[in-house]
Every structure is written in structure tokens, then in C-alpha cells.
Amino acid sequence: MGDAWILVKTPELTMLAATLVLAFVHIFLPAAGRTMANGLVWNAGARDGVPQRPGVITERLERAQANMWETLPLFIGAVLIAHVTGKTGDLTFWGTQAFFWARVVYIPVYALGIPMVRSLIWLVAMGGLVANFAALFS
């Protein structure tokens, strides 16, 4: 695949690709919960009417998804700018790792409703994002 395969060029781009897959997981999990609550026919239809409340775990997954959407554009931008400007290094390596792995752990911890731990995991992800921002100005 040669130069067309950009994901092997930097660990940051690899983590960005992995984060985009994780974003897909964030779409799928609450959607599956809503389908379980309302049925496949409702989900495949026009979704007219008021849907059934999907359940507390699905609602938590929806909030986790919303939280991901708040930070994902910032993460994408920081990683791509660092790559294009040649600002990758230790900060971006560890920042992308922290962001991705914290976001992976965030999903089940949020779904299970574990307080405080969820907030600490969120802080780790934000620390990873801040590390990427810092690299842009170093």
C-alpha cells in the first residue's frame, strides 16, 4: 500500500483512526438500546409518535455519546494540525493514547453509573486533549 497507507506513518494518526472507530461504537450502543426498547419495526420506520423510554443504561450511553461529540472535533483538529505542522512528539503520542484509552474505559464506567471514577476518567481524556493542544504551541 506504500505511502497511501497513512495510518502507519505516525502513532497519532493511528490513534485518531481508532478514535473514529470508537465514535462509531458511541453511535451503535445507544441505538441498539433504543431498538431494544422500541422494537425493530419502530427503528426501521418513520419513528412517528413518542418512543418508549429506552432505559437507564441506554440513557447513560446517550449522554456518553453526547460527551464524545463535544470533544471529538477538538481531538481531530489537534491531531491533524500536529501532524501537518510536524509538531508530533511525546506530548501528542501520550496525549492521543490518554484520550483514546480513557474514552474506551469511559463507556462501560458511564453505562454502569459509577460516579467519581467516570469523572476521573473524563479528566484523563481531557488531559490527553490538553497535551495535544500544548504540543501545537511548543
Coordinates of C-alpha atoms in Angstrom, one line a residue, residues 6-131:
I6 CA -1.1 7.0 6.2
L7 CA -2.1 5.3 9.5
V8 CA 1.3 3.7 9.9
K9 CA 3.2 7.0 9.5
T10 CA 2.5 8.2 13.0
P11 CA 1.0 6.7 16.1
E12 CA -1.1 9.8 16.4
L13 CA -2.9 9.1 13.2
T14 CA -3.4 5.5 14.2
M15 CA -5.0 6.6 17.5
L16 CA -7.1 9.1 15.5
A17 CA -8.4 6.3 13.3
A18 CA -9.0 4.2 16.4
T19 CA -10.9 7.1 18.0
L20 CA -13.1 7.4 14.9
V21 CA -14.0 3.7 15.2
L22 CA -14.8 4.3 18.9
A23 CA -17.0 7.2 17.8
F24 CA -18.9 4.6 15.7
V25 CA -19.3 2.5 18.8
H26 CA -20.7 5.5 20.5
I27 CA -23.4 5.7 17.8
F28 CA -24.2 2.0 17.8
L29 CA -24.6 1.3 21.5
P30 CA -27.4 3.7 22.4
A31 CA -29.0 3.0 19.0
A32 CA -29.1 -0.7 19.9
G33 CA -30.6 0.2 23.3
R34 CA -33.4 2.3 21.7
T35 CA -34.1 -0.5 19.3
M36 CA -34.4 -3.0 22.1
A37 CA -36.8 -0.6 23.9
N38 CA -39.0 0.2 20.9
G39 CA -38.6 -2.7 18.5
L40 CA -37.0 -3.1 15.1
V41 CA -40.2 -2.1 13.3
W42 CA -40.2 1.3 15.2
N43 CA -36.5 1.8 14.5
A44 CA -36.8 0.9 10.8
G45 CA -39.9 3.0 10.4
A46 CA -40.6 6.7 10.4
R47 CA -40.4 6.8 14.2
D48 CA -43.7 8.7 14.4
G49 CA -45.1 9.0 17.9
V50 CA -43.4 9.1 21.3
P51 CA -40.8 6.3 21.7
Q52 CA -40.6 4.3 24.9
R53 CA -38.0 5.4 27.4
P54 CA -35.0 3.3 26.5
G55 CA -33.9 2.5 30.0
V56 CA -31.3 4.0 32.3
I57 CA -28.2 2.3 30.7
T58 CA -29.2 3.5 27.2
E59 CA -29.8 7.0 28.5
R60 CA -26.3 6.9 30.1
L61 CA -24.8 5.7 26.8
E62 CA -26.6 8.6 25.0
R63 CA -25.0 11.0 27.5
A64 CA -21.6 9.4 27.0
Q65 CA -22.1 9.8 23.2
A66 CA -23.0 13.5 23.6
N67 CA -19.9 13.9 25.7
M68 CA -17.8 12.3 23.0
W69 CA -19.3 14.6 20.3
E70 CA -18.3 17.7 22.4
T71 CA -14.6 16.7 22.4
L72 CA -14.2 14.7 19.2
P73 CA -13.9 17.7 16.8
L74 CA -11.2 19.3 19.1
F75 CA -9.3 16.0 19.2
I76 CA -9.5 15.5 15.4
G77 CA -8.3 19.1 14.8
A78 CA -5.4 19.0 17.3
V79 CA -4.1 15.7 15.9
L80 CA -4.3 16.7 12.3
I81 CA -2.8 20.1 12.9
A82 CA 0.1 18.5 14.9
H83 CA 0.6 16.0 12.0
V84 CA 0.5 18.6 9.2
T85 CA 2.8 21.1 11.1
G86 CA 5.3 18.4 12.3
K87 CA 4.5 19.1 15.9
T88 CA 4.1 15.4 16.9
G89 CA 6.3 14.1 19.7
D90 CA 6.0 12.9 23.2
L91 CA 3.1 15.2 24.1
T92 CA 1.0 14.1 21.1
F93 CA 1.9 10.5 21.5
W94 CA 0.9 10.3 25.1
G95 CA -2.0 12.7 24.6
T96 CA -3.6 10.6 21.9
Q97 CA -3.1 7.5 23.9
A98 CA -4.6 9.0 27.0
F99 CA -7.6 10.4 25.1
F100 CA -8.4 7.2 23.3
W101 CA -7.9 4.7 26.2
A102 CA -9.8 6.9 28.6
R103 CA -12.7 7.2 26.2
V104 CA -12.7 3.4 25.8
V105 CA -12.9 3.0 29.6
Y106 CA -15.4 5.8 29.9
I107 CA -18.2 3.9 28.0
P108 CA -18.7 1.0 30.4
V109 CA -18.0 3.1 33.5
Y110 CA -20.6 5.6 32.5
A111 CA -23.1 2.8 31.4
L112 CA -22.7 1.2 34.8
G113 CA -23.2 4.5 36.6
I114 CA -20.0 4.6 38.6
P115 CA -19.7 8.1 40.0
M116 CA -16.4 9.9 40.6
V117 CA -14.5 7.2 38.6
R118 CA -16.3 8.4 35.5
S119 CA -15.2 12.0 36.2
L120 CA -11.6 10.9 36.8
I121 CA -11.6 9.0 33.5
W122 CA -13.0 12.1 31.8
L123 CA -10.2 14.2 33.3
V124 CA -7.6 11.8 31.9
A125 CA -9.2 12.1 28.4
M126 CA -9.2 15.9 28.8
G127 CA -5.5 15.8 29.9
G128 CA -4.8 13.9 26.7
L129 CA -6.6 16.6 24.7
V130 CA -4.7 19.4 26.5
A131 CA -1.4 17.6 25.8

